[in-house]
Structure formats: structure tokens, C-alpha cells
Amino acid sequence: MVSELSSFEGISMFYIHFLFTLKPYTITEETLAIEMSDAWIMFLGTSAGVPSKGRGLPSILMQYRGKYLLFDAGEGVQLSLFRYGIGASKIDAILITHLHGDHIFGLPGLIQTMGMESRIKPLLIISPPQLKEFLEMSFRTTGFSPGFNIELLEPSRIEINNYITVTPFATCHGEVLSYGYLVEGMATDGGKRFSLAYTGDTSPCDKYRESVKGAEVLIHDSTFSGDMGEEAIAFGHSTSIQAAAIAKEIGAKVLFLFHISNRYSDDLYTLEKEARRFFPMSYVARDGMKFYL
């Protein structure tokens, strides 16, 4: 099942609804407006740590005006791309939040597939240090050479095609060097089209609050429910209530709860329900969910 969330006329006039493909899809003025949107995100994997039957490991795809950005690359990411009809070589940039395995183990295979598809265009990867060592060792061990240029940068502010700005910000994931990313899209008239912040894995902390302030869409770590606050802090994660509090504080318009522990696989509504007590526009991210900006 694929679900879609949509906003019209940009997020400034926020409207949201679900469209489930289990029901007949009827073309209306509303659905046509959705399909013609030039900006969207799709959740490819939303689980925490280990995959489950219904959830892959963390990965999010964003498309804006023909440019594709991938946030994290958990194991199985290329299968998710193929499942939703997106070729691996469409990806222009990959933004890695930190070097835990559930966020990077899908990267070597994804790059190898790009090479086998005879990719020519360069690939930009932004990541904390040591990813280069991981990739080089993987390629050397498997006897693979990409055949296209990979530009590997440590987190810094970049512009893509003069209409997408990516600004990294430090987060708090225990002792691990970790980052989130603020992505802003510019409209053809030069005004701001959308802003989106993805925290990756983090506990709530002052490091990133100012950086994400004003982001219209917030994708926040929500590994645990509200009654597991101590466990969340101990492991460098957040609860759904903490994520909702951050969304309210920064003035977000919608919150996606992400990186969900498998202990909630059969009770996702618990996380949404407690988050909505503090921030009504809270949604648990589900694999295959697509949100139009």
C-alpha cells in the first residue's frame, strides 16, 4: 500500500489528505493538482536499527524540479527505489547524517547499481568523515570501480542548480558525529518554494533548534514513545512527544515521526496520538508514503 500526503499552493496554504491506492484512483482537479506538483518527498525506509516486514531501514527521497536528493541509504534502499519505479541513476546527491550501519549499508550496492547502469553524471555525497574509507574498502574488497566521478564532501552549505540550498546542522546522537539537513527550494521567481528539515538520529538539544527554526516540514527522530524518555536519551534518540514539542517550538506546519522502533509495528497510532496532543499535524512516516510540497 502506498499512501500520499499533499499540500496545495505551497505549504503556506496547507491542506493535507490521504490517498490510498487500495481504492480506485479517480482523476479529479484535486488529484491532477497533486500529480503536477514539482516537489515531493517519499519515505523509502522508516524503521530504526533493523528492518521489519513492513519497514525498511532509514532512507528518504526528495525530488524538486528534476533533481533527486537521497537522505541516508539504509540497507535495501535500491529495492525500495525499484519498487516505486525510480531508477538509481536519477539520484543527484546523497546526504548522510551519520555513519551507523542502518544509515549507510545500502550505499555500496546503490553505487554499484549506478555503475552497472552505465551512469555518466557525477554523484555528490555529503557525509561526516570516514565514509570515503568505508566506500573505498568496499570497492576494493569487491573489485568494483564506479566508472563515474563521486564528489565526497564533509557537511557544508551547498547549492544545487541555484534553486536548491542544503545547509547541514549538528545534532546530538550520543558520541557519534551526526548531522541533520535543512533543504530549501527556490521558486522560479526567486522566492522560497519550500523548506524541509531532516534531523536524522538525535536527542532533543540546543545544537539544532535554531538551525531548523521556521522549517515548514520537519522529519524528526521518533524512535520511542513518550513513556521511554530515559531510554531515548541513553541511546541518543527522541520520543514522539519530544519531536512534537520541537515541531511546535520551531513553527513547523507538519511533522513526520521517523526512525520508528519495531516495538511499535502493530501500534503506530499510539505515537501519532501522543504527538498530536502537542502538535496536531503529526504523522508517523510509513514506507512508500509520498508527500507533495
mmCIF file of C-alpha atoms in Angstrom:
data_model
loop_
_atom_site.group_PDB
_atom_site.id
_atom_site.type_symbol
_atom_site.label_atom_id
_atom_site.label_comp_id
_atom_site.label_asym_id
_atom_site.label_seq_id
_atom_site.Cartn_x
_atom_site.Cartn_y
_atom_site.Cartn_z
ATOM 1 C CA MET A 1 0.000 0.000 0.000
ATOM 2 C CA VAL A 2 1.276 3.415 -0.952
ATOM 3 C CA SER A 3 -0.133 6.486 0.744
ATOM 4 C CA GLU A 4 0.193 10.082 -0.330
ATOM 5 C CA LEU A 5 0.014 13.302 1.636
ATOM 6 C CA SER A 6 -0.456 16.529 -0.215
ATOM 7 C CA SER A 7 -0.386 20.285 0.194
ATOM 8 C CA PHE A 8 -1.717 22.774 -2.337
ATOM 9 C CA GLU A 9 -0.423 26.189 -3.429
ATOM 10 C CA GLY A 10 2.707 25.511 -1.410
ATOM 11 C CA ILE A 11 2.732 24.907 2.298
ATOM 12 C CA SER A 12 1.620 28.462 3.052
ATOM 13 C CA MET A 13 -1.935 27.316 2.228
ATOM 14 C CA PHE A 14 -1.636 23.972 3.951
ATOM 15 C CA TYR A 15 -4.031 21.200 3.077
ATOM 16 C CA ILE A 16 -3.432 17.556 3.765
ATOM 17 C CA HIS A 17 -5.172 14.310 2.962
ATOM 18 C CA PHE A 18 -4.519 10.622 2.433
ATOM 19 C CA LEU A 19 -4.861 8.851 -0.879
ATOM 20 C CA PHE A 20 -4.723 5.059 -0.591
ATOM 21 C CA THR A 21 -4.089 3.050 -3.726
ATOM 22 C CA LEU A 22 -6.242 0.234 -2.361
ATOM 23 C CA LYS A 23 -9.163 2.346 -3.523
ATOM 24 C CA PRO A 24 -9.913 3.186 -7.177
ATOM 25 C CA TYR A 25 -7.891 6.183 -8.337
ATOM 26 C CA THR A 26 -10.142 8.772 -9.976
ATOM 27 C CA ILE A 27 -8.659 11.726 -11.824
ATOM 28 C CA THR A 28 -10.146 14.929 -10.461
ATOM 29 C CA GLU A 29 -8.975 18.537 -10.378
ATOM 30 C CA GLU A 30 -7.589 17.783 -6.920
ATOM 31 C CA THR A 31 -5.604 14.676 -7.884
ATOM 32 C CA LEU A 32 -4.381 16.364 -11.076
ATOM 33 C CA ALA A 33 -3.003 19.247 -8.999
ATOM 34 C CA ILE A 34 -1.146 16.699 -6.875
ATOM 35 C CA GLU A 35 0.421 14.893 -9.828
ATOM 36 C CA MET A 36 1.588 18.171 -11.376
ATOM 37 C CA SER A 37 3.448 19.229 -8.231
ATOM 38 C CA ASP A 38 7.132 19.856 -8.897
ATOM 39 C CA ALA A 39 8.308 18.955 -5.381
ATOM 40 C CA TRP A 40 7.804 15.880 -3.224
ATOM 41 C CA ILE A 41 9.397 13.571 -0.697
ATOM 42 C CA MET A 42 8.970 9.805 -0.463
ATOM 43 C CA PHE A 43 9.793 7.656 2.549
ATOM 44 C CA LEU A 44 11.730 4.632 1.296
ATOM 45 C CA GLY A 45 12.578 3.198 4.716
ATOM 46 C CA THR A 46 11.357 4.322 8.137
ATOM 47 C CA SER A 47 12.480 1.714 10.667
ATOM 48 C CA ALA A 48 15.066 2.076 13.432
ATOM 49 C CA GLY A 49 18.126 -0.157 13.610
ATOM 50 C CA VAL A 50 16.741 -3.291 11.952
ATOM 51 C CA PRO A 51 14.183 -3.754 9.173
ATOM 52 C CA SER A 52 10.809 -5.387 9.637
ATOM 53 C CA LYS A 53 8.296 -6.999 7.320
ATOM 54 C CA GLY A 54 6.690 -3.638 6.572
ATOM 55 C CA ARG A 55 9.567 -1.207 7.150
ATOM 56 C CA GLY A 56 12.956 -0.789 5.569
ATOM 57 C CA LEU A 57 15.976 0.968 7.025
ATOM 58 C CA PRO A 58 16.208 4.781 7.011
ATOM 59 C CA SER A 59 16.095 6.469 3.639
ATOM 60 C CA ILE A 60 14.105 9.371 2.193
ATOM 61 C CA LEU A 61 13.977 10.586 -1.403
ATOM 62 C CA MET A 62 13.244 14.213 -2.344
ATOM 63 C CA GLN A 63 12.564 15.468 -5.860
ATOM 64 C CA TYR A 64 12.382 19.108 -6.916
ATOM 65 C CA ARG A 65 12.365 20.361 -10.492
ATOM 66 C CA GLY A 66 14.022 17.220 -11.769
ATOM 67 C CA LYS A 67 16.752 16.985 -9.127
ATOM 68 C CA TYR A 68 16.752 13.963 -6.805
ATOM 69 C CA LEU A 69 18.256 14.060 -3.305
ATOM 70 C CA LEU A 70 18.536 10.959 -1.117
ATOM 71 C CA PHE A 71 18.697 11.325 2.655
ATOM 72 C CA ASP A 72 20.573 8.347 4.159
ATOM 73 C CA ALA A 73 20.941 4.981 2.461
ATOM 74 C CA GLY A 74 19.903 2.116 4.685
ATOM 75 C CA GLU A 75 20.284 -1.479 3.542
ATOM 76 C CA GLY A 76 17.697 -2.300 0.875
ATOM 77 C CA VAL A 77 17.328 1.261 -0.379
ATOM 78 C CA GLN A 78 17.739 0.308 -4.029
ATOM 79 C CA LEU A 79 14.993 -2.303 -3.742
ATOM 80 C CA SER A 80 12.683 0.416 -2.431
ATOM 81 C CA LEU A 81 13.614 2.695 -5.322
ATOM 82 C CA PHE A 82 12.813 -0.043 -7.842
ATOM 83 C CA ARG A 83 9.585 -0.907 -6.039
ATOM 84 C CA TYR A 84 8.354 2.654 -6.545
ATOM 85 C CA GLY A 85 9.586 2.961 -10.108
ATOM 86 C CA ILE A 86 12.604 5.219 -9.543
ATOM 87 C CA GLY A 87 15.905 4.420 -11.242
ATOM 88 C CA ALA A 88 19.009 4.563 -9.064
ATOM 89 C CA SER A 89 20.851 6.753 -11.559
ATOM 90 C CA LYS A 90 18.302 9.527 -11.198
ATOM 91 C CA ILE A 91 19.829 10.434 -7.839
ATOM 92 C CA ASP A 92 21.963 13.583 -7.989
ATOM 93 C CA ALA A 93 23.063 13.886 -4.359
ATOM 94 C CA ILE A 94 23.126 11.713 -1.237
ATOM 95 C CA LEU A 95 23.063 13.314 2.219
ATOM 96 C CA ILE A 96 24.320 11.035 5.005
ATOM 97 C CA THR A 97 23.501 12.028 8.590
ATOM 98 C CA HIS A 98 25.938 9.712 10.411
ATOM 99 C CA LEU A 99 27.886 6.518 9.913
ATOM 100 C CA HIS A 100 25.818 3.958 11.779
ATOM 101 C CA GLY A 101 25.222 0.876 9.648
ATOM 102 C CA ASP A 102 21.469 1.262 9.342
ATOM 103 C CA HIS A 103 22.052 4.577 7.547
ATOM 104 C CA ILE A 104 24.884 3.623 5.158
ATOM 105 C CA PHE A 105 24.924 -0.137 4.456
ATOM 106 C CA GLY A 106 22.775 0.378 1.357
ATOM 107 C CA LEU A 107 25.237 2.825 -0.183
ATOM 108 C CA PRO A 108 27.871 0.487 -1.748
ATOM 109 C CA GLY A 109 25.226 -1.583 -3.510
ATOM 110 C CA LEU A 110 23.385 1.516 -4.709
ATOM 111 C CA ILE A 111 26.578 2.969 -6.193
ATOM 112 C CA GLN A 112 27.437 -0.353 -7.833
ATOM 113 C CA THR A 113 23.998 -0.446 -9.464
ATOM 114 C CA MET A 114 24.562 3.086 -10.764
ATOM 115 C CA GLY A 115 27.828 1.883 -12.302
ATOM 116 C CA MET A 116 26.192 -1.151 -13.895
ATOM 117 C CA GLU A 117 23.586 1.188 -15.402
ATOM 118 C CA SER A 118 26.469 2.994 -17.178
ATOM 119 C CA ARG A 119 25.955 6.168 -15.194
ATOM 120 C CA ILE A 120 27.960 9.106 -16.513
ATOM 121 C CA LYS A 121 26.909 12.135 -14.463
ATOM 122 C CA PRO A 122 28.835 12.824 -11.248
ATOM 123 C CA LEU A 123 27.366 11.867 -7.869
ATOM 124 C CA LEU A 124 27.573 14.246 -4.935
ATOM 125 C CA ILE A 125 27.744 12.703 -1.450
ATOM 126 C CA ILE A 126 27.747 14.811 1.706
ATOM 127 C CA SER A 127 28.715 12.900 4.827
ATOM 128 C CA PRO A 128 30.636 13.047 8.082
ATOM 129 C CA PRO A 129 34.302 11.987 7.704
ATOM 130 C CA GLN A 130 35.385 8.361 7.204
ATOM 131 C CA LEU A 131 32.707 7.483 4.655
ATOM 132 C CA LYS A 132 35.412 7.652 1.976
ATOM 133 C CA GLU A 133 37.376 4.951 3.806
ATOM 134 C CA PHE A 134 34.253 2.776 4.091
ATOM 135 C CA LEU A 135 33.428 3.076 0.380
ATOM 136 C CA GLU A 136 36.992 2.578 -0.820
ATOM 137 C CA MET A 137 37.359 -0.561 1.292
ATOM 138 C CA SER A 138 34.044 -1.871 -0.027
ATOM 139 C CA PHE A 139 35.006 -1.211 -3.647
ATOM 140 C CA ARG A 140 38.483 -2.686 -3.183
ATOM 141 C CA THR A 141 37.144 -5.822 -1.489
ATOM 142 C CA THR A 142 34.529 -6.446 -4.203
ATOM 143 C CA GLY A 143 36.745 -5.443 -7.133
ATOM 144 C CA PHE A 144 34.396 -2.663 -8.210
ATOM 145 C CA SER A 145 35.207 0.701 -9.770
ATOM 146 C CA PRO A 146 32.311 3.167 -10.161
ATOM 147 C CA GLY A 147 33.183 4.450 -13.642
ATOM 148 C CA PHE A 148 31.815 7.906 -12.814
ATOM 149 C CA ASN A 149 33.000 10.710 -10.581
ATOM 150 C CA ILE A 150 31.947 10.721 -6.928
ATOM 151 C CA GLU A 151 32.393 14.042 -5.161
ATOM 152 C CA LEU A 152 32.541 13.324 -1.447
ATOM 153 C CA LEU A 153 32.230 16.379 0.807
ATOM 154 C CA GLU A 154 32.108 16.847 4.546
ATOM 155 C CA PRO A 155 28.951 18.666 5.678
ATOM 156 C CA SER A 156 28.896 22.248 4.436
ATOM 157 C CA ARG A 157 26.355 24.559 2.850
ATOM 158 C CA ILE A 158 25.907 23.911 -0.868
ATOM 159 C CA GLU A 159 23.667 24.991 -3.719
ATOM 160 C CA ILE A 160 22.380 22.620 -6.376
ATOM 161 C CA ASN A 161 21.462 24.227 -9.717
ATOM 162 C CA ASN A 162 20.922 27.575 -7.987
ATOM 163 C CA TYR A 163 17.455 26.577 -6.775
ATOM 164 C CA ILE A 164 18.140 24.041 -4.008
ATOM 165 C CA THR A 165 20.119 25.009 -0.923
ATOM 166 C CA VAL A 166 21.352 22.358 1.515
ATOM 167 C CA THR A 167 22.510 23.503 4.943
ATOM 168 C CA PRO A 168 23.819 20.891 7.410
ATOM 169 C CA PHE A 169 23.448 21.284 11.158
ATOM 170 C CA ALA A 170 24.976 19.366 14.067
ATOM 171 C CA THR A 171 22.733 17.030 16.074
ATOM 172 C CA CYS A 172 23.080 15.034 19.302
ATOM 173 C CA HIS A 173 23.342 11.290 18.716
ATOM 174 C CA GLY A 174 25.478 10.231 21.666
ATOM 175 C CA GLU A 175 29.203 10.141 20.939
ATOM 176 C CA VAL A 176 28.689 9.750 17.197
ATOM 177 C CA LEU A 177 29.389 12.695 14.918
ATOM 178 C CA SER A 178 25.951 13.381 13.448
ATOM 179 C CA TYR A 179 24.221 15.960 11.294
ATOM 180 C CA GLY A 180 20.804 16.879 10.026
ATOM 181 C CA TYR A 181 19.996 18.786 6.845
ATOM 182 C CA LEU A 182 17.866 21.836 6.089
ATOM 183 C CA VAL A 183 16.810 21.903 2.437
ATOM 184 C CA GLU A 184 15.261 24.990 0.877
ATOM 185 C CA GLY A 185 13.836 25.123 -2.619
ATOM 186 C CA MET A 186 13.584 28.364 -4.540
ATOM 187 C CA ALA A 187 10.709 29.093 -6.904
ATOM 188 C CA THR A 188 11.238 30.237 -10.479
ATOM 189 C CA ASP A 189 10.516 33.837 -9.400
ATOM 190 C CA GLY A 190 13.300 33.694 -6.806
ATOM 191 C CA GLY A 191 11.048 33.352 -3.762
ATOM 192 C CA LYS A 192 11.147 30.446 -1.357
ATOM 193 C CA ARG A 193 9.180 27.447 -2.606
ATOM 194 C CA PHE A 194 9.544 25.186 0.460
ATOM 195 C CA SER A 195 11.774 24.388 3.435
ATOM 196 C CA LEU A 196 12.333 20.971 4.926
ATOM 197 C CA ALA A 197 14.442 19.809 7.868
ATOM 198 C CA TYR A 198 15.558 16.230 8.487
ATOM 199 C CA THR A 199 17.230 15.587 11.833
ATOM 200 C CA GLY A 200 18.474 12.055 11.349
ATOM 201 C CA ASP A 201 19.068 10.317 14.692
ATOM 202 C CA THR A 202 19.164 12.726 17.621
ATOM 203 C CA SER A 203 18.099 13.560 21.109
ATOM 204 C CA PRO A 204 16.475 16.981 21.536
ATOM 205 C CA CYS A 205 19.259 19.513 22.078
ATOM 206 C CA ASP A 206 20.136 23.153 21.573
ATOM 207 C CA LYS A 207 22.636 22.312 18.808
ATOM 208 C CA TYR A 208 19.994 22.250 16.093
ATOM 209 C CA ARG A 209 16.959 24.157 17.395
ATOM 210 C CA GLU A 210 17.980 27.463 15.865
ATOM 211 C CA SER A 211 19.029 25.798 12.597
ATOM 212 C CA VAL A 212 15.617 24.248 11.963
ATOM 213 C CA LYS A 213 13.527 27.190 13.169
ATOM 214 C CA GLY A 214 10.961 28.135 10.533
ATOM 215 C CA ALA A 215 11.228 24.875 8.570
ATOM 216 C CA GLU A 216 7.780 24.120 7.200
ATOM 217 C CA VAL A 217 8.253 20.347 7.070
ATOM 218 C CA LEU A 218 10.076 18.628 9.923
ATOM 219 C CA ILE A 219 11.176 14.983 9.743
ATOM 220 C CA HIS A 220 12.309 14.142 13.265
ATOM 221 C CA ASP A 221 13.695 11.128 15.083
ATOM 222 C CA SER A 222 10.858 9.468 16.990
ATOM 223 C CA THR A 223 12.331 6.114 17.926
ATOM 224 C CA PHE A 224 10.398 5.777 21.185
ATOM 225 C CA SER A 225 7.025 6.593 22.714
ATOM 226 C CA GLY A 226 6.690 9.221 25.391
ATOM 227 C CA ASP A 227 6.984 6.793 28.301
ATOM 228 C CA MET A 228 10.514 5.811 27.230
ATOM 229 C CA GLY A 229 12.203 9.190 27.611
ATOM 230 C CA GLU A 230 15.118 7.842 29.639
ATOM 231 C CA GLU A 231 15.849 5.145 27.072
ATOM 232 C CA ALA A 232 15.670 7.720 24.286
ATOM 233 C CA ILE A 233 18.263 9.933 25.950
ATOM 234 C CA ALA A 234 20.513 6.968 26.777
ATOM 235 C CA PHE A 235 20.648 5.902 23.123
ATOM 236 C CA GLY A 236 20.756 9.390 21.570
ATOM 237 C CA HIS A 237 17.206 9.312 20.226
ATOM 238 C CA SER A 238 13.899 11.132 20.747
ATOM 239 C CA THR A 239 10.341 10.284 21.711
ATOM 240 C CA SER A 240 7.275 11.208 19.691
ATOM 241 C CA ILE A 241 6.328 13.775 22.342
ATOM 242 C CA GLN A 242 9.775 15.386 22.179
ATOM 243 C CA ALA A 243 9.582 15.544 18.390
ATOM 244 C CA ALA A 244 6.158 17.186 18.614
ATOM 245 C CA ALA A 245 7.463 19.738 21.104
ATOM 246 C CA ILE A 246 10.297 20.657 18.728
ATOM 247 C CA ALA A 247 7.856 20.985 15.802
ATOM 248 C CA LYS A 248 5.679 23.343 17.817
ATOM 249 C CA GLU A 249 8.655 25.357 19.037
ATOM 250 C CA ILE A 250 10.125 25.970 15.577
ATOM 251 C CA GLY A 251 6.797 26.815 13.945
ATOM 252 C CA ALA A 252 6.652 23.828 11.591
ATOM 253 C CA LYS A 253 3.489 23.147 9.623
ATOM 254 C CA VAL A 254 3.756 19.373 9.504
ATOM 255 C CA LEU A 255 5.775 16.796 11.445
ATOM 256 C CA PHE A 256 6.751 13.328 10.292
ATOM 257 C CA LEU A 257 7.744 10.919 13.043
ATOM 258 C CA PHE A 258 10.658 8.896 11.683
ATOM 259 C CA HIS A 259 13.078 6.102 12.657
ATOM 260 C CA ILE A 260 10.402 4.059 14.427
ATOM 261 C CA SER A 261 11.325 1.190 16.741
ATOM 262 C CA ASN A 262 9.885 -2.163 15.702
ATOM 263 C CA ARG A 263 8.244 -2.478 19.104
ATOM 264 C CA TYR A 264 5.523 -0.182 17.684
ATOM 265 C CA SER A 265 4.922 -2.058 14.423
ATOM 266 C CA ASP A 266 1.428 -3.079 15.497
ATOM 267 C CA ASP A 267 0.553 0.130 17.320
ATOM 268 C CA LEU A 268 1.735 3.111 15.280
ATOM 269 C CA TYR A 269 -1.315 5.144 16.212
ATOM 270 C CA THR A 270 -0.013 5.375 19.790
ATOM 271 C CA LEU A 271 2.888 7.501 18.566
ATOM 272 C CA GLU A 272 0.662 9.715 16.424
ATOM 273 C CA LYS A 273 -1.908 10.120 19.169
ATOM 274 C CA GLU A 274 0.535 11.267 21.814
ATOM 275 C CA ALA A 275 2.384 13.557 19.388
ATOM 276 C CA ARG A 276 -0.875 15.192 18.279
ATOM 277 C CA ARG A 277 -1.627 16.230 21.847
ATOM 278 C CA PHE A 278 1.198 18.743 21.420
ATOM 279 C CA PHE A 279 1.314 19.190 17.644
ATOM 280 C CA PRO A 280 -1.867 18.237 15.748
ATOM 281 C CA MET A 281 -0.233 17.918 12.309
ATOM 282 C CA SER A 282 1.883 14.904 13.328
ATOM 283 C CA TYR A 283 2.123 11.760 11.196
ATOM 284 C CA VAL A 284 4.072 8.534 11.559
ATOM 285 C CA ALA A 285 6.137 8.118 8.396
ATOM 286 C CA ARG A 286 5.388 4.856 6.593
ATOM 287 C CA ASP A 287 7.356 3.164 3.838
ATOM 288 C CA GLY A 288 6.017 4.299 0.472
ATOM 289 C CA MET A 289 4.340 7.416 1.851
ATOM 290 C CA LYS A 290 4.697 10.342 -0.539
ATOM 291 C CA PHE A 291 4.235 13.957 0.496
ATOM 292 C CA TYR A 292 3.821 16.715 -2.071
ATOM 293 C CA LEU A 293 5.323 20.051 -1.072
#
